[in-house]
Structure formats: structure tokens, C-alpha cells
Amino acid sequence: MANPDCEQILNLIPLYIDNMLSEEENDIVGRHLNSCENCKKEFEFMTSLVKNSAHIPEISLPDNFHKKLMIRAEKMLRAKKAKRYIMLRRVGTGVVAAAVLALSIVSFSNITNQNADTNPDNIYINTSISDTPISIEAKEKVQPTDTKKELPSTQKTQPKSLADEEKISPDKEVDATTGGAALAVADIQDEEQELYTVVTVTVDDSIHNEVLKILSGYEKDATGYKVPDVASILSKLENINATITTEKSEAVTSNYIIIK
Amino acid sequence: MADELELVKKIKDGSIDAFSALVQIYEKKAYSFAFRMLRDKEEAEDATQEAFLRVFDKIDTFSGNSSFSTWFFTILNNVCLDILRKRARRISTISINQTKDAEDEFELQIEDTSPGPYEELQKKTAMELLEESLEKLSLEHKEVIILRDINGFEYEDIAKILGVSLGTVKSRISRARLTLRKILEKNKELFL
């Protein structure tokens, strides 16, 4: 660029500020700024705009931005885990069912081979095989989720009557003819996942305190208020004309009321 | 940053606390970016939350080839552009100001470098004038000024975020700064 005019230099100043010109252009601009007062002022002006931009204040976050985001993230995480759990269960059930079938076939062929034997123990074996259905029943009460103890703690809570039963660990040896079958049946039974109700209540200032009164006494966590008896709470909320949306979810471990 | 990479690793392992910590690092910058792009508080909040949730959902796809901030702002910028496109589609039949330029298909205003009615009457601070001037820029000029001058991204990272060439970034930054200069020329003394 021979004898650049000020117009050309002006157009190069924006990138000159960031050292984003070629070496040649850089030199040309540098030399011109040393000799031209007007262009020097333009350079100082544009540099000041860039520096001031760096100090433009950040805009304040909306109220509860972080809290709302984390609630959504936790829901997403639970939904992901629930999906993974269902997939594992389906695979696991398939594998166990196949194993039970294989074992049954092996056991049956053992029986037919031993029928001719007069050993009382073999008769006992026959009996124990025929007792298998009873054994399965007894083992049904074991908490199925504990067979997957590597899964996170947000698993669906088992009904209280099962809480004290012995847990089957996947690492324990299970009886091939009974424990394995019990596992399969318990797993199949537990396929029917319970859905919980999630109620979102949109409140304005006029009913906010009323809603909080209704929910006082209920346990609150990161998701919302845990409300086992959601039907009675719903009718109270409807009585104060709260705006409600209800959905079923298997991604939560309880009925919830969420205030929005 | 090493701390961020450590948090990313923990998020990949399923740590929601690590995600919360990472959000705290970026939430203000991200919301400011979204608000300046969208000029609507609710949409900016939605966009920012959506971007964070996409990060959380797709964290396994972050390979570390670029910095986390570049990756995150790519997602955030795309979310904002999606909202702007939807907005443009909604009003395209009634707006008479929409430009049909292929590059600025969802731009709703033409850059106006003339002073507004209040600028001549009120004394404003340099910062206030600068913020107002930013709003007068076209979308693609505003984008690069926010990313370069406000958030300090390098040119190469801006190219990745916007999905354009380095040459395009240079061109846009150059024109954007010259436009800002033109808008604020009458108030030059406030900046010198």
C-alpha cells in the first residue's frame, strides 16, 4: 500500500487494535499513526470503545435462575437414570429368564436321569424341584432394586412391607434352582413401575402465602414438596383458584408439588 | 482452565454438584449474552437455561478439542439464533422492516447510526451510550462485538462459535467497530 490515505488507515485501525493485520499492514498503519494526528485520535477513540466494552456490566440474573435450572437438571438426570434402569432391567430380565429356562431344562433332565435311582436323596431332589414355586413366592418379597445396588439411590422406594426382607446381592451365590428363578419372577413383577404425580402450581403474590400454608408441614427437597396424599392437597389448591398442571412421572420417587 | 476441566470430568461421571458449580461460573455471562442478543428477559432466561441443559445432556460429546467456554457459547449462540428465527417467522408476514438479505435473514432492523430523540436531550455516561449503540448494530455485528470486546474470545474461537471462517470474523469485527465509531462520533469526547 503506497502512501495510504487516512480513509484506508481508518479501515485498518479496527484490526490493528487486535494485532490482526499482516506484518506489512501493521507497519504501514504504525508509521502513519506516528505522523498523522487525526488518525492517531481515531485510533485512540476506537481503542477506548474496545476497552470500555470490556467493562460493560453484566446483566443481573432473573430471580431463582440457578434454583430453577438445577430443578430441571435433576429431573433430567432422574429421567435419564430411570430410562437406563428400565433398559438394564429388560436386558437383565431377558438374561435371567434365559438362565432359568436353561437351568430348568438341565434340572429336568437330571430328574429324568435319576428317576431309576432308588437313592432317597434323589427323591428329595424331586420334591425340592416341585417345591420351587413355593420358594419363588417366598423370595418374591426380596427388594428387587437391591439386585442392582450399583444403581444410584434415586430408585423407586419399595413398599414398606418389603423393607426388612433379606436383600439379594448380585454378588451372592444364589441357588441355581430357586434363587435364580426367584430373581426372575421378582424382576418381572417389578417391571410394573409406579408413576408418581407431579403437580406444578403457578402462583402470584395474591395466593402465594395461602399455598405455602397449605404445604406447611410437608417435607421439601430440591424438587419440591413431597406430598404422599396429593389428592387432598389438590382440592385445597383448587379451592383457592391456584393454576395447576398435573403430570405423571416415573422419574421421581414420590408425589410432588412444585411451586412456580 | 484446569478447574473447569475437572468439573466437566465430574459432570460426565454424573455429578450434579459439579454441574451446579460450572453453571455458577458461566450463568451471568451467558444470561448477559442471551439478553443482548434477544432483548427479552423471559426469552433470554429460557435460552440460557436451555443452553445449560443441553450442555448437561450432551456433556459426553465434549471432547476438549476446544475450550469449554467456546463449546458452551456455540450452544448458547445457536439457541439464541433458533429463538430469533422463530421470532422472525412469526412476524415476517406483518413486518415491513425485515431485511431479506441471505446473511441477515432474521434481522429485524437496519443499523441506525443517527442519534435517537433522547440522546440529544439527556447527558449520558459513556457506558450508557456504548450500550445503546450496541443495540443499534445488526445481529451479526452485535454478535462479534459481544464475543470479542465484551467476552474476550479470540478470533479463532469466535469463528468456531459462529461457524464461519476467520476471514469473516475479521471482516465483521472491522465493520462493527467502524459502525460503533460512526454512531458515537458525536460523543467522542466522552471516550477520550
mmCIF file of C-alpha atoms in Angstrom, chain A:
data_model
loop_
_atom_site.group_PDB
_atom_site.id
_atom_site.type_symbol
_atom_site.label_atom_id
_atom_site.label_comp_id
_atom_site.label_asym_id
_atom_site.label_seq_id
_atom_site.Cartn_x
_atom_site.Cartn_y
_atom_site.Cartn_z
ATOM 1 C CA MET A 1 0.000 0.000 0.000
ATOM 2 C CA ALA A 2 1.866 3.111 -1.225
ATOM 3 C CA ASN A 3 1.004 6.374 0.534
ATOM 4 C CA PRO A 4 -2.199 5.201 2.105
ATOM 5 C CA ASP A 5 -4.726 7.884 2.709
ATOM 6 C CA CYS A 6 -6.428 8.384 6.037
ATOM 7 C CA GLU A 7 -9.575 6.645 4.832
ATOM 8 C CA GLN A 8 -7.635 3.458 4.163
ATOM 9 C CA ILE A 9 -5.845 3.686 7.500
ATOM 10 C CA LEU A 10 -9.157 4.237 9.303
ATOM 11 C CA ASN A 11 -10.496 0.995 7.825
ATOM 12 C CA LEU A 12 -7.443 -0.889 9.087
ATOM 13 C CA ILE A 13 -7.466 0.505 12.626
ATOM 14 C CA PRO A 14 -10.121 -1.947 13.996
ATOM 15 C CA LEU A 15 -7.909 -4.951 13.243
ATOM 16 C CA TYR A 16 -4.709 -3.057 14.068
ATOM 17 C CA ILE A 17 -6.037 -2.721 17.625
ATOM 18 C CA ASP A 18 -6.109 -6.518 17.932
ATOM 19 C CA ASN A 19 -2.869 -7.088 16.041
ATOM 20 C CA MET A 20 -4.791 -8.987 13.384
ATOM 21 C CA LEU A 21 -3.238 -7.318 10.326
ATOM 22 C CA SER A 22 -0.452 -8.761 8.251
ATOM 23 C CA GLU A 23 3.044 -7.683 9.221
ATOM 24 C CA GLU A 24 3.210 -5.338 6.255
ATOM 25 C CA GLU A 25 -0.141 -3.698 7.005
ATOM 26 C CA ASN A 26 0.822 -3.433 10.657
ATOM 27 C CA ASP A 27 3.971 -1.489 9.763
ATOM 28 C CA ILE A 28 2.127 0.821 7.385
ATOM 29 C CA VAL A 29 -0.533 1.687 9.954
ATOM 30 C CA GLY A 30 2.030 2.114 12.717
ATOM 31 C CA ARG A 31 4.101 4.527 10.649
ATOM 32 C CA HIS A 32 1.042 6.520 9.582
ATOM 33 C CA LEU A 33 -0.239 6.883 13.136
ATOM 34 C CA ASN A 34 3.129 8.289 14.156
ATOM 35 C CA SER A 35 2.781 11.074 11.622
ATOM 36 C CA CYS A 36 -0.957 11.793 11.423
ATOM 37 C CA GLU A 37 -2.612 13.428 14.421
ATOM 38 C CA ASN A 38 -6.182 12.866 13.112
ATOM 39 C CA CYS A 39 -5.688 9.161 12.555
ATOM 40 C CA LYS A 40 -3.956 8.890 15.906
ATOM 41 C CA LYS A 41 -7.072 10.362 17.563
ATOM 42 C CA GLU A 42 -9.269 7.899 15.654
ATOM 43 C CA PHE A 43 -7.053 5.059 16.867
ATOM 44 C CA GLU A 44 -7.336 6.294 20.464
ATOM 45 C CA PHE A 45 -11.108 6.675 20.109
ATOM 46 C CA MET A 46 -11.654 3.188 18.760
ATOM 47 C CA THR A 47 -9.271 1.677 21.300
ATOM 48 C CA SER A 48 -11.254 3.380 24.050
ATOM 49 C CA LEU A 49 -14.501 1.917 22.688
ATOM 50 C CA VAL A 50 -12.989 -1.555 22.784
ATOM 51 C CA LYS A 51 -11.636 -1.100 26.319
ATOM 52 C CA ASN A 52 -14.933 0.301 27.600
ATOM 53 C CA SER A 53 -16.824 -2.605 26.053
ATOM 54 C CA ALA A 54 -14.809 -4.965 28.204
ATOM 55 C CA HIS A 55 -16.234 -3.195 31.259
ATOM 56 C CA ILE A 56 -19.870 -3.176 30.239
ATOM 57 C CA PRO A 57 -21.622 -4.567 33.331
ATOM 58 C CA GLU A 58 -23.172 -7.990 33.234
ATOM 59 C CA ILE A 59 -26.944 -8.075 33.329
ATOM 60 C CA SER A 60 -28.496 -9.318 36.581
ATOM 61 C CA LEU A 61 -29.855 -12.817 36.545
ATOM 62 C CA PRO A 62 -33.613 -13.292 36.953
ATOM 63 C CA ASP A 63 -34.818 -14.371 40.402
ATOM 64 C CA ASN A 64 -34.218 -18.021 41.259
ATOM 65 C CA PHE A 65 -32.481 -18.615 37.944
ATOM 66 C CA HIS A 66 -29.989 -21.058 39.395
ATOM 67 C CA LYS A 67 -32.557 -22.897 41.523
ATOM 68 C CA LYS A 68 -34.955 -23.355 38.610
ATOM 69 C CA LEU A 69 -32.167 -24.607 36.402
ATOM 70 C CA MET A 70 -30.968 -27.125 38.969
ATOM 71 C CA ILE A 71 -34.500 -28.478 39.447
ATOM 72 C CA ARG A 72 -34.731 -29.058 35.703
ATOM 73 C CA ALA A 73 -31.281 -30.619 35.639
ATOM 74 C CA GLU A 74 -32.154 -33.001 38.460
ATOM 75 C CA LYS A 75 -35.341 -34.026 36.666
ATOM 76 C CA MET A 76 -33.348 -34.645 33.532
ATOM 77 C CA LEU A 77 -30.833 -36.732 35.445
ATOM 78 C CA ARG A 78 -33.569 -38.787 37.104
ATOM 79 C CA ALA A 79 -35.309 -39.362 33.789
ATOM 80 C CA LYS A 80 -32.012 -40.499 32.248
ATOM 81 C CA LYS A 81 -31.326 -42.864 35.122
ATOM 82 C CA ALA A 82 -34.858 -44.231 35.023
ATOM 83 C CA LYS A 83 -34.514 -44.935 31.325
ATOM 84 C CA ARG A 84 -31.169 -46.619 31.868
ATOM 85 C CA TYR A 85 -32.674 -48.639 34.734
ATOM 86 C CA ILE A 86 -35.551 -49.835 32.588
ATOM 87 C CA MET A 87 -33.151 -50.814 29.801
ATOM 88 C CA LEU A 88 -30.934 -52.696 32.261
ATOM 89 C CA ARG A 89 -33.936 -54.399 33.768
ATOM 90 C CA ARG A 90 -35.182 -55.507 30.386
ATOM 91 C CA VAL A 91 -31.781 -56.862 29.481
ATOM 92 C CA GLY A 92 -31.367 -58.370 32.922
ATOM 93 C CA THR A 93 -34.783 -59.979 32.876
ATOM 94 C CA GLY A 94 -34.088 -61.451 29.495
ATOM 95 C CA VAL A 95 -30.761 -62.858 30.639
ATOM 96 C CA VAL A 96 -32.186 -64.255 33.875
ATOM 97 C CA ALA A 97 -35.214 -65.726 32.152
ATOM 98 C CA ALA A 98 -32.932 -67.446 29.676
ATOM 99 C CA ALA A 99 -30.754 -68.712 32.523
ATOM 100 C CA VAL A 100 -33.781 -70.018 34.415
ATOM 101 C CA LEU A 101 -35.014 -71.784 31.323
ATOM 102 C CA ALA A 102 -31.628 -73.350 30.759
ATOM 103 C CA LEU A 103 -31.399 -74.428 34.395
ATOM 104 C CA SER A 104 -34.898 -75.835 34.310
ATOM 105 C CA ILE A 105 -34.018 -77.897 31.282
ATOM 106 C CA VAL A 106 -30.850 -79.154 32.961
ATOM 107 C CA SER A 107 -32.703 -79.907 36.208
ATOM 108 C CA PHE A 108 -35.456 -81.717 34.363
ATOM 109 C CA SER A 109 -33.001 -83.854 32.504
ATOM 110 C CA ASN A 110 -31.309 -84.610 35.838
ATOM 111 C CA ILE A 111 -34.637 -85.746 37.243
ATOM 112 C CA THR A 112 -35.388 -87.988 34.314
ATOM 113 C CA ASN A 113 -31.923 -89.500 34.620
ATOM 114 C CA GLN A 114 -32.289 -90.080 38.326
ATOM 115 C CA ASN A 115 -35.808 -91.487 38.292
ATOM 116 C CA ALA A 116 -34.494 -95.008 38.029
ATOM 117 C CA ASP A 117 -32.206 -94.471 41.034
ATOM 118 C CA THR A 118 -33.533 -95.588 44.429
ATOM 119 C CA ASN A 119 -31.403 -93.162 46.410
ATOM 120 C CA PRO A 120 -33.690 -91.295 48.813
ATOM 121 C CA ASP A 121 -31.736 -88.139 48.225
ATOM 122 C CA ASN A 122 -32.827 -88.122 44.662
ATOM 123 C CA ILE A 123 -36.411 -88.410 45.749
ATOM 124 C CA TYR A 124 -35.750 -85.402 47.938
ATOM 125 C CA ILE A 125 -34.412 -83.599 44.929
ATOM 126 C CA ASN A 126 -37.638 -84.330 43.111
ATOM 127 C CA THR A 127 -39.514 -82.849 45.998
ATOM 128 C CA SER A 128 -37.335 -79.797 46.145
ATOM 129 C CA ILE A 129 -37.884 -79.219 42.453
ATOM 130 C CA SER A 130 -41.632 -79.422 42.904
ATOM 131 C CA ASP A 131 -41.248 -77.010 45.823
ATOM 132 C CA THR A 132 -39.700 -74.455 43.546
ATOM 133 C CA PRO A 133 -42.921 -72.437 43.111
ATOM 134 C CA ILE A 134 -43.166 -72.044 46.888
ATOM 135 C CA SER A 135 -39.550 -70.968 47.096
ATOM 136 C CA ILE A 136 -40.148 -68.377 44.427
ATOM 137 C CA GLU A 137 -43.074 -66.977 46.365
ATOM 138 C CA ALA A 138 -41.006 -66.608 49.487
ATOM 139 C CA LYS A 139 -38.203 -64.937 47.608
ATOM 140 C CA GLU A 140 -40.577 -62.547 45.807
ATOM 141 C CA LYS A 141 -40.617 -60.386 48.850
ATOM 142 C CA VAL A 142 -36.987 -59.538 48.480
ATOM 143 C CA GLN A 143 -36.331 -55.962 47.350
ATOM 144 C CA PRO A 144 -35.641 -56.277 43.640
ATOM 145 C CA THR A 145 -33.831 -52.971 43.416
ATOM 146 C CA ASP A 146 -31.099 -54.271 45.615
ATOM 147 C CA THR A 147 -30.154 -56.696 42.934
ATOM 148 C CA LYS A 148 -28.936 -53.617 41.122
ATOM 149 C CA LYS A 149 -27.200 -51.969 44.022
ATOM 150 C CA GLU A 150 -24.760 -50.229 41.697
ATOM 151 C CA LEU A 151 -27.628 -48.004 40.504
ATOM 152 C CA PRO A 152 -27.992 -44.616 42.220
ATOM 153 C CA SER A 153 -30.126 -44.049 45.271
ATOM 154 C CA THR A 154 -32.948 -42.290 43.415
ATOM 155 C CA GLN A 155 -34.531 -45.629 42.703
ATOM 156 C CA LYS A 156 -38.234 -46.004 43.352
ATOM 157 C CA THR A 157 -38.848 -46.729 47.006
ATOM 158 C CA GLN A 158 -40.158 -50.211 47.662
ATOM 159 C CA PRO A 159 -43.387 -50.657 49.646
ATOM 160 C CA LYS A 160 -42.681 -50.725 53.353
ATOM 161 C CA SER A 161 -43.684 -54.336 53.792
ATOM 162 C CA LEU A 162 -40.650 -55.362 51.823
ATOM 163 C CA ALA A 163 -38.258 -53.083 53.612
ATOM 164 C CA ASP A 164 -36.982 -55.576 56.165
ATOM 165 C CA GLU A 165 -36.675 -58.573 53.917
ATOM 166 C CA GLU A 166 -33.331 -60.056 53.189
ATOM 167 C CA LYS A 167 -31.686 -58.421 50.255
ATOM 168 C CA ILE A 168 -30.268 -60.342 47.361
ATOM 169 C CA SER A 169 -26.921 -59.074 46.328
ATOM 170 C CA PRO A 170 -25.812 -59.702 42.801
ATOM 171 C CA ASP A 171 -22.509 -60.846 44.273
ATOM 172 C CA LYS A 172 -24.058 -63.506 46.475
ATOM 173 C CA GLU A 173 -24.285 -67.013 45.154
ATOM 174 C CA VAL A 174 -27.874 -67.849 44.549
ATOM 175 C CA ASP A 175 -29.317 -71.319 44.478
ATOM 176 C CA ALA A 176 -29.433 -72.288 40.867
ATOM 177 C CA THR A 177 -32.877 -73.802 41.033
ATOM 178 C CA THR A 178 -34.582 -71.382 43.363
ATOM 179 C CA GLY A 179 -32.728 -68.097 43.837
ATOM 180 C CA GLY A 180 -32.275 -67.545 40.160
ATOM 181 C CA ALA A 181 -35.909 -68.242 39.443
ATOM 182 C CA ALA A 182 -36.920 -66.022 42.356
ATOM 183 C CA LEU A 183 -34.839 -63.253 40.904
ATOM 184 C CA ALA A 184 -36.525 -63.615 37.528
ATOM 185 C CA VAL A 185 -40.029 -63.563 38.976
ATOM 186 C CA ALA A 186 -39.259 -60.647 41.291
ATOM 187 C CA ASP A 187 -37.727 -58.777 38.402
ATOM 188 C CA ILE A 188 -40.717 -59.419 36.180
ATOM 189 C CA GLN A 189 -43.103 -58.327 38.901
ATOM 190 C CA ASP A 190 -41.196 -55.138 39.414
ATOM 191 C CA GLU A 191 -41.469 -54.294 35.728
ATOM 192 C CA GLU A 192 -44.735 -52.598 36.581
ATOM 193 C CA GLN A 193 -43.255 -49.271 37.672
ATOM 194 C CA GLU A 194 -45.380 -46.984 39.687
ATOM 195 C CA LEU A 195 -45.962 -43.500 38.304
ATOM 196 C CA TYR A 196 -45.980 -40.555 40.705
ATOM 197 C CA THR A 197 -47.923 -37.382 40.357
ATOM 198 C CA VAL A 198 -46.066 -34.108 39.889
ATOM 199 C CA VAL A 199 -48.247 -31.052 40.370
ATOM 200 C CA THR A 200 -46.930 -27.672 39.253
ATOM 201 C CA VAL A 201 -48.653 -24.730 40.894
ATOM 202 C CA THR A 202 -48.229 -21.329 39.302
ATOM 203 C CA VAL A 203 -48.690 -18.681 41.966
ATOM 204 C CA ASP A 204 -48.848 -14.948 42.050
ATOM 205 C CA ASP A 205 -48.471 -12.713 45.098
ATOM 206 C CA SER A 206 -52.157 -12.918 45.954
ATOM 207 C CA ILE A 207 -52.182 -16.632 46.737
ATOM 208 C CA HIS A 208 -48.525 -17.356 47.421
ATOM 209 C CA ASN A 209 -48.938 -17.290 51.208
ATOM 210 C CA GLU A 210 -52.072 -19.432 51.024
ATOM 211 C CA VAL A 211 -50.234 -22.040 49.014
ATOM 212 C CA LEU A 212 -47.330 -22.052 51.457
ATOM 213 C CA LYS A 213 -49.819 -22.525 54.334
ATOM 214 C CA ILE A 214 -51.386 -25.496 52.605
ATOM 215 C CA LEU A 215 -47.971 -27.080 52.079
ATOM 216 C CA SER A 216 -46.546 -26.277 55.500
ATOM 217 C CA GLY A 217 -45.593 -29.434 57.326
ATOM 218 C CA TYR A 218 -44.672 -31.321 54.189
ATOM 219 C CA GLU A 219 -41.087 -32.254 53.521
ATOM 220 C CA LYS A 220 -39.362 -30.084 50.943
ATOM 221 C CA ASP A 221 -36.343 -31.013 48.840
ATOM 222 C CA ALA A 222 -34.625 -29.742 45.702
ATOM 223 C CA THR A 223 -37.523 -30.912 43.534
ATOM 224 C CA GLY A 224 -40.399 -29.530 45.575
ATOM 225 C CA TYR A 225 -42.788 -30.543 48.351
ATOM 226 C CA LYS A 226 -43.183 -34.289 48.881
ATOM 227 C CA VAL A 227 -46.885 -34.888 49.271
ATOM 228 C CA PRO A 228 -47.997 -38.509 49.656
ATOM 229 C CA ASP A 229 -51.661 -37.582 49.761
ATOM 230 C CA VAL A 230 -51.706 -35.382 46.701
ATOM 231 C CA ALA A 231 -55.452 -35.625 46.060
ATOM 232 C CA SER A 232 -56.441 -33.761 49.227
ATOM 233 C CA ILE A 233 -53.843 -31.076 48.571
ATOM 234 C CA LEU A 234 -55.106 -30.684 45.020
ATOM 235 C CA SER A 235 -58.629 -29.962 46.192
ATOM 236 C CA LYS A 236 -57.341 -27.344 48.653
ATOM 237 C CA LEU A 237 -55.341 -25.689 45.883
ATOM 238 C CA GLU A 238 -58.338 -25.706 43.583
ATOM 239 C CA ASN A 239 -60.393 -24.033 46.294
ATOM 240 C CA ILE A 240 -58.055 -21.035 46.281
ATOM 241 C CA ASN A 241 -58.108 -20.902 42.456
ATOM 242 C CA ALA A 242 -54.465 -21.807 42.018
ATOM 243 C CA THR A 243 -53.334 -22.550 38.468
ATOM 244 C CA ILE A 244 -52.370 -26.201 38.403
ATOM 245 C CA THR A 245 -50.822 -28.578 35.894
ATOM 246 C CA THR A 246 -50.558 -32.236 36.702
ATOM 247 C CA GLU A 247 -48.397 -34.898 35.142
ATOM 248 C CA LYS A 248 -47.422 -38.453 35.867
ATOM 249 C CA SER A 249 -43.764 -39.241 36.116
ATOM 250 C CA GLU A 250 -41.620 -42.259 36.821
ATOM 251 C CA ALA A 251 -38.576 -40.015 37.138
ATOM 252 C CA VAL A 252 -39.435 -39.024 40.705
ATOM 253 C CA THR A 253 -39.633 -41.068 43.873
ATOM 254 C CA SER A 254 -42.721 -39.507 45.397
ATOM 255 C CA ASN A 255 -45.737 -37.365 44.621
ATOM 256 C CA TYR A 256 -44.558 -33.755 44.417
ATOM 257 C CA ILE A 257 -45.982 -30.277 44.477
ATOM 258 C CA ILE A 258 -43.749 -27.722 42.748
ATOM 259 C CA ILE A 259 -44.378 -24.021 43.185
ATOM 260 C CA LYS A 260 -43.596 -21.895 40.154
#
